[in-house]
Amino acid sequence: VSSPSSGRISTSSLSDLKDLELSSESGCLSIVVLGASGDLAKKKTFPALFNLFQQGFIQSGEVHIFGYARSDISDEGLRERIRGYLKGASDEHLSQFLQLIKYVSGSYDNGAGFELLNKTISENETSENNQPGNSRRLFYLALPPSVYPSVCKMIRSYCMTPSSHTGWTRVIVEKPFGKDLDSAEELSAQLGELFDEEQLYRIDHYLGKELVQNLLVLRFANRFFLPLWNRDNIDNVQIVFREDFGTDGRGGYFDQYGYVVNLTFPRKFLC
């Protein structure tokens, strides 16, 4: 149910949509967050999963959440890392969600860690609470684009849904998809060799920023900006993000990809 004028789904229809989606598939769903100990996962990915849990889209006993990263921590260690970022729930409800999360430590380019991850996922898929032979696996890459190819090769080699099972395997790649057109096309080609297009989902931070999305509207709907915002009058465009805390160990990522709006005009338009 949506509004013809806005195209938005009304809040009252969310429960109906949930019933429609859940009725079409059943059985065990394994959500794997790769880069689970990183900044993106604890601030965005796990809080988003918690929000889905609160709304009833993630059901205990049907959905299992796995974190995978290089950090040598335990299940409880990961839970404590993300606990402070999960807001708006009672301690009991929070504990129920955290108990869904398990952690596996391993390298991003070594098969041993992914073999262990596959074993851990399989153990939950064959538990008495799940339908035998059903396996839905969703891999969420909260990682730098530089490791996408190696991680996806490991997933393809060790962690795909078994051919003897019904279900699917899907991969979501997060963060800037490359740093320019050439690198984006190269990544697409590499991932396309490993997965069908219907198995791949791409999320680009920059394209998702509301301000960036509205730049064209701001330009063409404004009589002042329309004649000025073009290649002849704009000296350069800088996309800058400011936070009230430091890089917190993310310096290597920022050094390669930056953190993307300031528009800088030639002096003649500033005077």
Tab-separated table of C-alpha atoms in Angstrom, residues 12-126:
chain	number	residue	atom	x	y	z
A	12	SER	CA	0.207	0.736	8.783
A	13	SER	CA	1.010	-1.584	5.885
A	14	LEU	CA	4.388	-2.784	7.207
A	15	SER	CA	2.862	-5.698	9.077
A	16	ASP	CA	1.003	-6.821	5.953
A	17	LEU	CA	4.219	-6.624	3.911
A	18	LYS	CA	6.056	-8.590	6.573
A	19	ASP	CA	3.457	-11.373	6.463
A	20	LEU	CA	3.641	-11.410	2.661
A	21	GLU	CA	7.440	-11.686	2.610
A	22	LEU	CA	7.704	-14.256	5.375
A	23	SER	CA	4.978	-16.449	3.943
A	24	SER	CA	6.914	-17.008	0.722
A	25	GLU	CA	9.991	-18.487	2.418
A	26	SER	CA	10.580	-20.506	5.539
A	27	GLY	CA	13.372	-22.273	7.327
A	28	CYS	CA	16.743	-21.184	8.614
A	29	LEU	CA	18.159	-17.808	7.584
A	30	SER	CA	21.831	-17.170	8.359
A	31	ILE	CA	22.976	-13.532	8.274
A	32	VAL	CA	26.764	-13.231	8.176
A	33	VAL	CA	28.339	-9.823	8.885
A	34	LEU	CA	31.897	-9.830	7.558
A	35	GLY	CA	33.966	-7.111	9.204
A	36	ALA	CA	31.896	-7.582	12.352
A	37	SER	CA	34.432	-5.958	14.683
A	38	GLY	CA	34.712	-2.819	12.540
A	39	ASP	CA	33.256	0.654	12.890
A	40	LEU	CA	30.523	0.278	10.261
A	41	ALA	CA	29.212	-2.979	11.694
A	42	LYS	CA	28.870	-1.815	15.292
A	43	LYS	CA	27.430	1.623	14.469
A	44	LYS	CA	25.159	0.784	11.536
A	45	THR	CA	24.813	-2.876	10.571
A	46	PHE	CA	24.057	-4.477	13.938
A	47	PRO	CA	21.761	-1.592	15.052
A	48	ALA	CA	19.851	-2.027	11.763
A	49	LEU	CA	19.484	-5.768	12.415
A	50	PHE	CA	18.345	-4.996	15.960
A	51	ASN	CA	15.694	-2.648	14.583
A	52	LEU	CA	14.426	-5.445	12.331
A	53	PHE	CA	14.355	-7.746	15.358
A	54	GLN	CA	12.265	-5.238	17.307
A	55	GLN	CA	9.785	-4.993	14.421
A	56	GLY	CA	9.415	-8.759	14.201
A	57	PHE	CA	11.220	-9.288	10.894
A	58	ILE	CA	13.929	-11.358	12.620
A	59	GLN	CA	12.545	-14.282	14.598
A	60	SER	CA	14.416	-16.191	17.270
A	61	GLY	CA	14.894	-19.802	16.203
A	62	GLU	CA	14.579	-19.028	12.488
A	63	VAL	CA	17.355	-16.449	12.078
A	64	HIS	CA	20.966	-16.744	13.204
A	65	ILE	CA	23.472	-13.888	12.989
A	66	PHE	CA	27.182	-14.558	12.598
A	67	GLY	CA	29.999	-12.065	12.871
A	68	TYR	CA	33.267	-12.734	11.054
A	69	ALA	CA	36.467	-10.689	11.352
A	70	ARG	CA	40.171	-10.975	12.069
A	71	SER	CA	39.889	-9.791	15.691
A	72	ASP	CA	40.532	-12.531	18.230
A	73	ILE	CA	37.439	-12.161	20.412
A	74	SER	CA	34.696	-14.440	21.723
A	75	ASP	CA	30.952	-14.455	21.097
A	76	GLU	CA	30.466	-12.456	24.281
A	77	GLY	CA	33.266	-10.090	23.292
A	78	LEU	CA	31.441	-9.125	20.096
A	79	ARG	CA	28.148	-8.756	21.952
A	80	GLU	CA	29.726	-6.355	24.427
A	81	ARG	CA	31.250	-4.302	21.595
A	82	ILE	CA	27.894	-3.646	19.992
A	83	ARG	CA	25.686	-3.539	23.110
A	84	GLY	CA	26.144	0.202	23.627
A	85	TYR	CA	24.940	0.976	20.084
A	86	LEU	CA	21.625	-0.885	20.412
A	87	LYS	CA	19.083	1.605	21.711
A	88	GLY	CA	15.414	1.703	22.593
A	89	ALA	CA	14.710	-1.667	24.164
A	90	SER	CA	14.471	-3.366	27.529
A	91	ASP	CA	17.402	-5.352	28.865
A	92	GLU	CA	15.439	-8.565	28.324
A	93	HIS	CA	14.675	-7.764	24.679
A	94	LEU	CA	18.278	-6.702	24.100
A	95	SER	CA	19.594	-9.935	25.605
A	96	GLN	CA	17.305	-11.980	23.349
A	97	PHE	CA	18.773	-10.312	20.268
A	98	LEU	CA	22.383	-10.604	21.426
A	99	GLN	CA	21.953	-14.338	21.994
A	100	LEU	CA	21.291	-14.709	18.254
A	101	ILE	CA	24.829	-13.518	17.510
A	102	LYS	CA	27.838	-15.813	17.250
A	103	TYR	CA	31.372	-14.908	16.261
A	104	VAL	CA	33.996	-16.605	14.093
A	105	SER	CA	37.541	-15.293	13.792
A	106	GLY	CA	39.571	-15.716	10.642
A	107	SER	CA	41.495	-14.132	7.805
A	108	TYR	CA	39.834	-12.666	4.725
A	109	ASP	CA	42.083	-14.483	2.263
A	110	ASN	CA	42.570	-17.863	3.927
A	111	GLY	CA	40.268	-20.837	3.555
A	112	ALA	CA	40.650	-22.098	7.128
A	113	GLY	CA	38.585	-19.313	8.644
A	114	PHE	CA	35.818	-19.693	6.066
A	115	GLU	CA	35.749	-23.446	6.521
A	116	LEU	CA	35.139	-22.828	10.222
A	117	LEU	CA	32.469	-20.249	9.363
A	118	ASN	CA	30.717	-22.714	7.057
A	119	LYS	CA	30.851	-25.406	9.749
A	120	THR	CA	29.336	-23.026	12.316
A	121	ILE	CA	26.547	-22.009	9.928
A	122	SER	CA	25.817	-25.630	9.001
A	123	GLU	CA	25.510	-26.658	12.641
A	124	ASN	CA	22.727	-24.137	13.142
A	125	GLU	CA	21.018	-25.122	9.894
A	126	THR	CA	20.810	-28.755	10.995
